């Protein structure tokens, strides 16, 4: 397989001037409502969605998400949360976080139905990938958390099998900040370690990093 550039674009701030570089990648992965579109380019091959709880319900309700330009051009929908994993979390969360009573509600079937009816591929990131990520994050002193962020789950999944050893994996739009019950500090440290190991790189505003040949 030829070497690919796989661009994983979070919904945080992207470097100025990065749009063309992102759009030139072989594969562009975006998240949920694809807020990265615009300054982060427009090309969207894969949309990775949070398929449980309120975010999933909001995306599937009405037609705004389904009819958005990014989703219309995508060829695959990835569900980042295993129904098996989240069903197993429900009882404990009812005790520790009763306000998250709908957090584990699973809407995978809705995303699968949408993908099938519109000719897109659909896949679910496995419970094993999630649990391996939990183990890897434990090395980076996470504060108590509920689940890793969708972005971190996708990064781990791409590294563990979607990408080949020769692929160039590039991150943009990852500020490692947001919902308090994601372990963003540990995720930042983990990504920094992966960058130091040469397993992926962050897109920065320097001219060399804005070249896909970097």
CSV table of C-alpha atoms in Angstrom, one decimal:
chain,number,residue,atom,x,y,z
A,1,UNK,CA,0.0,0.0,0.0
A,2,UNK,CA,1.3,3.5,-0.9
A,3,UNK,CA,2.2,5.8,1.9
A,4,UNK,CA,-0.8,7.9,2.9
A,5,UNK,CA,-1.2,11.1,4.9
A,6,UNK,CA,-4.0,10.6,7.4
A,7,UNK,CA,-5.2,13.9,8.9
A,8,UNK,CA,-7.2,13.7,12.1
A,9,UNK,CA,-8.8,17.1,12.6
A,10,UNK,CA,-10.3,17.9,16.0
A,11,UNK,CA,-12.8,20.7,16.7
A,12,UNK,CA,-10.3,23.0,18.3
A,13,UNK,CA,-8.3,25.8,16.8
A,14,UNK,CA,-6.3,24.9,13.7
A,15,UNK,CA,-3.1,26.6,12.6
A,16,UNK,CA,-3.5,29.6,10.4
A,17,UNK,CA,-3.1,28.7,6.7
A,18,UNK,CA,-3.7,25.0,7.4
A,19,UNK,CA,-6.8,24.5,5.2
A,20,UNK,CA,-5.0,23.7,2.0
A,21,UNK,CA,-2.6,21.3,3.7
A,22,UNK,CA,-5.5,19.5,5.4
A,23,UNK,CA,-7.5,19.2,2.2
A,24,UNK,CA,-4.4,17.8,0.4
A,25,UNK,CA,-4.2,14.8,2.8
A,26,UNK,CA,-5.2,11.3,1.5
A,27,UNK,CA,-7.6,10.7,4.3
A,28,UNK,CA,-9.3,13.4,6.5
A,29,UNK,CA,-11.1,12.4,9.6
A,30,UNK,CA,-13.4,14.9,11.4
A,31,UNK,CA,-15.7,14.7,14.5
A,32,UNK,CA,-19.4,15.0,15.2
A,33,UNK,CA,-20.7,18.3,13.7
A,34,UNK,CA,-17.4,18.9,12.0
A,35,UNK,CA,-16.8,22.4,13.4
A,36,UNK,CA,-13.3,22.2,12.0
A,37,UNK,CA,-14.6,22.8,8.5
A,38,UNK,CA,-13.7,26.3,7.3
A,39,UNK,CA,-10.3,27.3,8.7
A,40,UNK,CA,-9.6,23.6,8.8
A,41,UNK,CA,-10.4,23.0,5.2
A,42,UNK,CA,-13.4,21.2,3.8
A,43,UNK,CA,-12.4,17.7,2.7
A,44,UNK,CA,-14.0,15.1,4.8
A,45,UNK,CA,-13.6,11.4,4.2
A,46,UNK,CA,-14.6,10.0,7.6
A,47,UNK,CA,-16.9,11.5,10.3
A,48,UNK,CA,-16.3,10.0,13.7
A,49,UNK,CA,-19.3,10.4,16.0
A,50,UNK,CA,-20.0,10.2,19.7
A,51,UNK,CA,-22.8,7.6,19.3
A,52,UNK,CA,-24.2,7.7,22.9
A,53,UNK,CA,-26.1,10.2,25.0
A,54,UNK,CA,-27.1,13.7,24.1
A,55,UNK,CA,-24.6,14.4,21.4
A,56,UNK,CA,-25.8,11.4,19.4
A,57,UNK,CA,-29.4,12.3,19.9
A,58,UNK,CA,-28.8,15.9,18.7
A,59,UNK,CA,-27.0,14.7,15.6
A,60,UNK,CA,-29.7,12.2,14.6
A,61,UNK,CA,-32.6,14.4,15.4
A,62,UNK,CA,-33.8,16.5,12.5
A,63,UNK,CA,-31.7,16.9,9.3
A,64,UNK,CA,-29.1,19.5,10.1
A,65,UNK,CA,-26.2,17.0,10.8
A,66,UNK,CA,-27.2,14.6,8.1
A,67,UNK,CA,-27.5,17.3,5.5
A,68,UNK,CA,-24.3,19.2,6.4
A,69,UNK,CA,-21.7,19.6,3.7
A,70,UNK,CA,-19.1,17.6,5.6
A,71,UNK,CA,-21.3,14.7,6.3
A,72,UNK,CA,-22.7,14.6,2.7
A,73,UNK,CA,-19.2,14.3,1.2
A,74,UNK,CA,-18.0,11.7,3.8
A,75,UNK,CA,-17.6,8.0,2.7
A,76,UNK,CA,-17.5,6.5,6.2
A,77,UNK,CA,-19.2,7.0,9.6
A,78,UNK,CA,-17.3,5.7,12.6
A,79,UNK,CA,-19.0,5.2,16.0
A,80,UNK,CA,-16.4,5.8,18.6
A,81,UNK,CA,-18.2,4.2,21.5
A,82,UNK,CA,-18.8,0.4,21.9
A,83,UNK,CA,-22.4,-0.3,23.1
A,84,UNK,CA,-20.9,-3.2,25.1
A,85,UNK,CA,-18.5,-0.9,26.9
A,86,UNK,CA,-21.1,1.7,27.8
A,87,UNK,CA,-23.7,-0.7,28.9
A,88,UNK,CA,-21.2,-2.0,31.4
A,89,UNK,CA,-20.6,1.5,32.7
A,90,UNK,CA,-24.2,2.4,33.3
A,91,UNK,CA,-24.7,1.0,36.8
A,92,UNK,CA,-21.5,2.5,38.2
A,93,UNK,CA,-22.2,5.9,36.7
A,94,UNK,CA,-25.7,5.8,38.2
A,95,UNK,CA,-23.9,5.8,41.6
A,96,UNK,CA,-21.0,8.2,40.9
A,97,UNK,CA,-22.6,10.6,38.3
A,98,UNK,CA,-26.4,10.4,38.6
A,99,UNK,CA,-26.6,13.5,36.3
A,100,UNK,CA,-25.3,11.4,33.5
A,101,UNK,CA,-28.4,9.2,33.5
A,102,UNK,CA,-28.6,9.2,29.6
A,103,UNK,CA,-24.8,9.1,29.0
A,104,UNK,CA,-24.8,5.4,28.1
A,105,UNK,CA,-27.9,5.5,25.9
A,106,UNK,CA,-26.8,3.9,22.6
A,107,UNK,CA,-27.7,5.3,19.2
A,108,UNK,CA,-25.4,3.2,17.1
A,109,UNK,CA,-28.3,1.7,15.2
A,110,UNK,CA,-29.4,5.2,14.0
A,111,UNK,CA,-26.0,6.0,12.6
A,112,UNK,CA,-25.7,2.6,11.0
A,113,UNK,CA,-29.1,3.0,9.4
A,114,UNK,CA,-28.1,6.4,8.1
A,115,UNK,CA,-24.9,5.1,6.7
A,116,UNK,CA,-26.4,2.1,5.0
A,117,UNK,CA,-29.3,4.1,3.5
A,118,UNK,CA,-26.9,6.7,2.0
A,119,UNK,CA,-24.3,4.2,0.7
A,120,UNK,CA,-21.6,4.9,3.3
A,121,UNK,CA,-19.5,2.5,5.2
A,122,UNK,CA,-20.1,2.2,8.9
A,123,UNK,CA,-17.8,0.8,11.6
A,124,UNK,CA,-17.7,0.8,15.4
A,125,UNK,CA,-14.5,1.2,17.2
A,126,UNK,CA,-14.1,-1.9,19.4
A,127,UNK,CA,-14.4,-2.2,23.1
A,128,UNK,CA,-10.9,-3.6,23.1
A,129,UNK,CA,-9.5,-0.4,21.5
A,130,UNK,CA,-11.2,1.6,24.2
A,131,UNK,CA,-9.9,-0.5,27.1
A,132,UNK,CA,-6.3,-0.6,25.6
A,133,UNK,CA,-6.5,3.2,25.5
A,134,UNK,CA,-7.6,3.3,29.2
A,135,UNK,CA,-4.5,1.3,30.0
A,136,UNK,CA,-2.2,3.4,27.9
A,137,UNK,CA,-3.5,6.6,29.5
A,138,UNK,CA,-2.9,5.2,33.0
A,139,UNK,CA,0.8,5.7,32.4
A,140,UNK,CA,0.2,9.5,32.1
A,141,UNK,CA,-1.3,10.2,35.6
A,142,UNK,CA,-4.9,11.0,34.5
A,143,UNK,CA,-7.2,12.7,37.0
A,144,UNK,CA,-10.4,10.8,37.6
A,145,UNK,CA,-12.4,10.6,34.4
A,146,UNK,CA,-15.4,8.9,32.8
A,147,UNK,CA,-14.2,8.2,29.3
A,148,UNK,CA,-11.4,9.4,27.0
A,149,UNK,CA,-12.3,12.0,24.4
A,150,UNK,CA,-13.6,10.9,21.0
A,151,UNK,CA,-10.5,12.4,19.4
A,152,UNK,CA,-8.2,10.3,21.6
A,153,UNK,CA,-10.2,7.1,20.9
A,154,UNK,CA,-9.8,7.7,17.1
A,155,UNK,CA,-6.1,8.5,17.4
A,156,UNK,CA,-5.5,5.3,19.3
A,157,UNK,CA,-7.6,3.3,16.8
A,158,UNK,CA,-5.8,4.7,13.8
A,159,UNK,CA,-2.5,3.9,15.3
A,160,UNK,CA,-3.5,0.4,16.3
A,161,UNK,CA,-4.7,-0.8,12.9
A,162,UNK,CA,-6.3,1.6,10.5
A,163,UNK,CA,-3.0,3.1,9.5
A,164,UNK,CA,-0.1,1.2,8.1
A,165,UNK,CA,3.5,1.5,9.5
A,166,UNK,CA,4.4,3.9,6.6
A,167,UNK,CA,1.5,6.3,6.9
A,168,UNK,CA,2.0,9.8,8.0
A,169,UNK,CA,-0.5,10.5,10.8
A,170,UNK,CA,-1.0,14.2,11.4
A,171,UNK,CA,-3.1,16.0,14.1
A,172,UNK,CA,-4.7,19.4,13.8
A,173,UNK,CA,-7.4,21.1,16.0
A,174,UNK,CA,-6.4,19.3,19.2
A,175,UNK,CA,-6.3,21.7,22.1
A,176,UNK,CA,-6.9,19.0,24.7
A,177,UNK,CA,-9.5,21.0,26.5
A,178,UNK,CA,-13.3,20.7,27.0
A,179,UNK,CA,-15.6,18.5,29.1
A,180,UNK,CA,-14.2,18.1,32.6
A,181,UNK,CA,-14.8,14.3,32.7
A,182,UNK,CA,-12.4,13.6,29.8
A,183,UNK,CA,-8.7,13.1,30.9
A,184,UNK,CA,-7.4,15.9,28.7
A,185,UNK,CA,-4.2,16.5,30.7
A,186,UNK,CA,-3.2,12.8,30.4
A,187,UNK,CA,-4.3,12.8,26.7
A,188,UNK,CA,-2.0,15.8,26.0
A,189,UNK,CA,0.9,14.0,27.7
A,190,UNK,CA,0.2,10.8,25.8
A,191,UNK,CA,0.1,12.5,22.4
A,192,UNK,CA,3.3,14.4,23.2
A,193,UNK,CA,4.9,11.0,23.9
A,194,UNK,CA,3.6,9.6,20.6
A,195,UNK,CA,5.0,12.6,18.8
A,196,UNK,CA,8.4,12.1,20.5
A,197,UNK,CA,8.4,8.5,19.4
A,198,UNK,CA,7.7,9.6,15.8
A,199,UNK,CA,4.4,7.8,15.6
A,200,UNK,CA,2.5,10.9,14.6
A,201,UNK,CA,3.0,14.6,14.4
A,202,UNK,CA,1.1,17.8,15.1
A,203,UNK,CA,0.4,20.3,12.3
A,204,UNK,CA,1.8,23.6,13.3
A,205,UNK,CA,1.9,27.0,11.6
A,206,UNK,CA,5.5,26.8,10.5
A,207,UNK,CA,6.0,26.6,6.7
A,208,UNK,CA,7.7,23.2,6.9
A,209,UNK,CA,4.9,21.6,9.0
A,210,UNK,CA,2.3,23.0,6.5
A,211,UNK,CA,4.0,20.9,3.8
A,212,UNK,CA,2.7,17.3,3.6
A,213,UNK,CA,6.2,16.3,2.7
A,214,UNK,CA,7.4,17.1,6.2
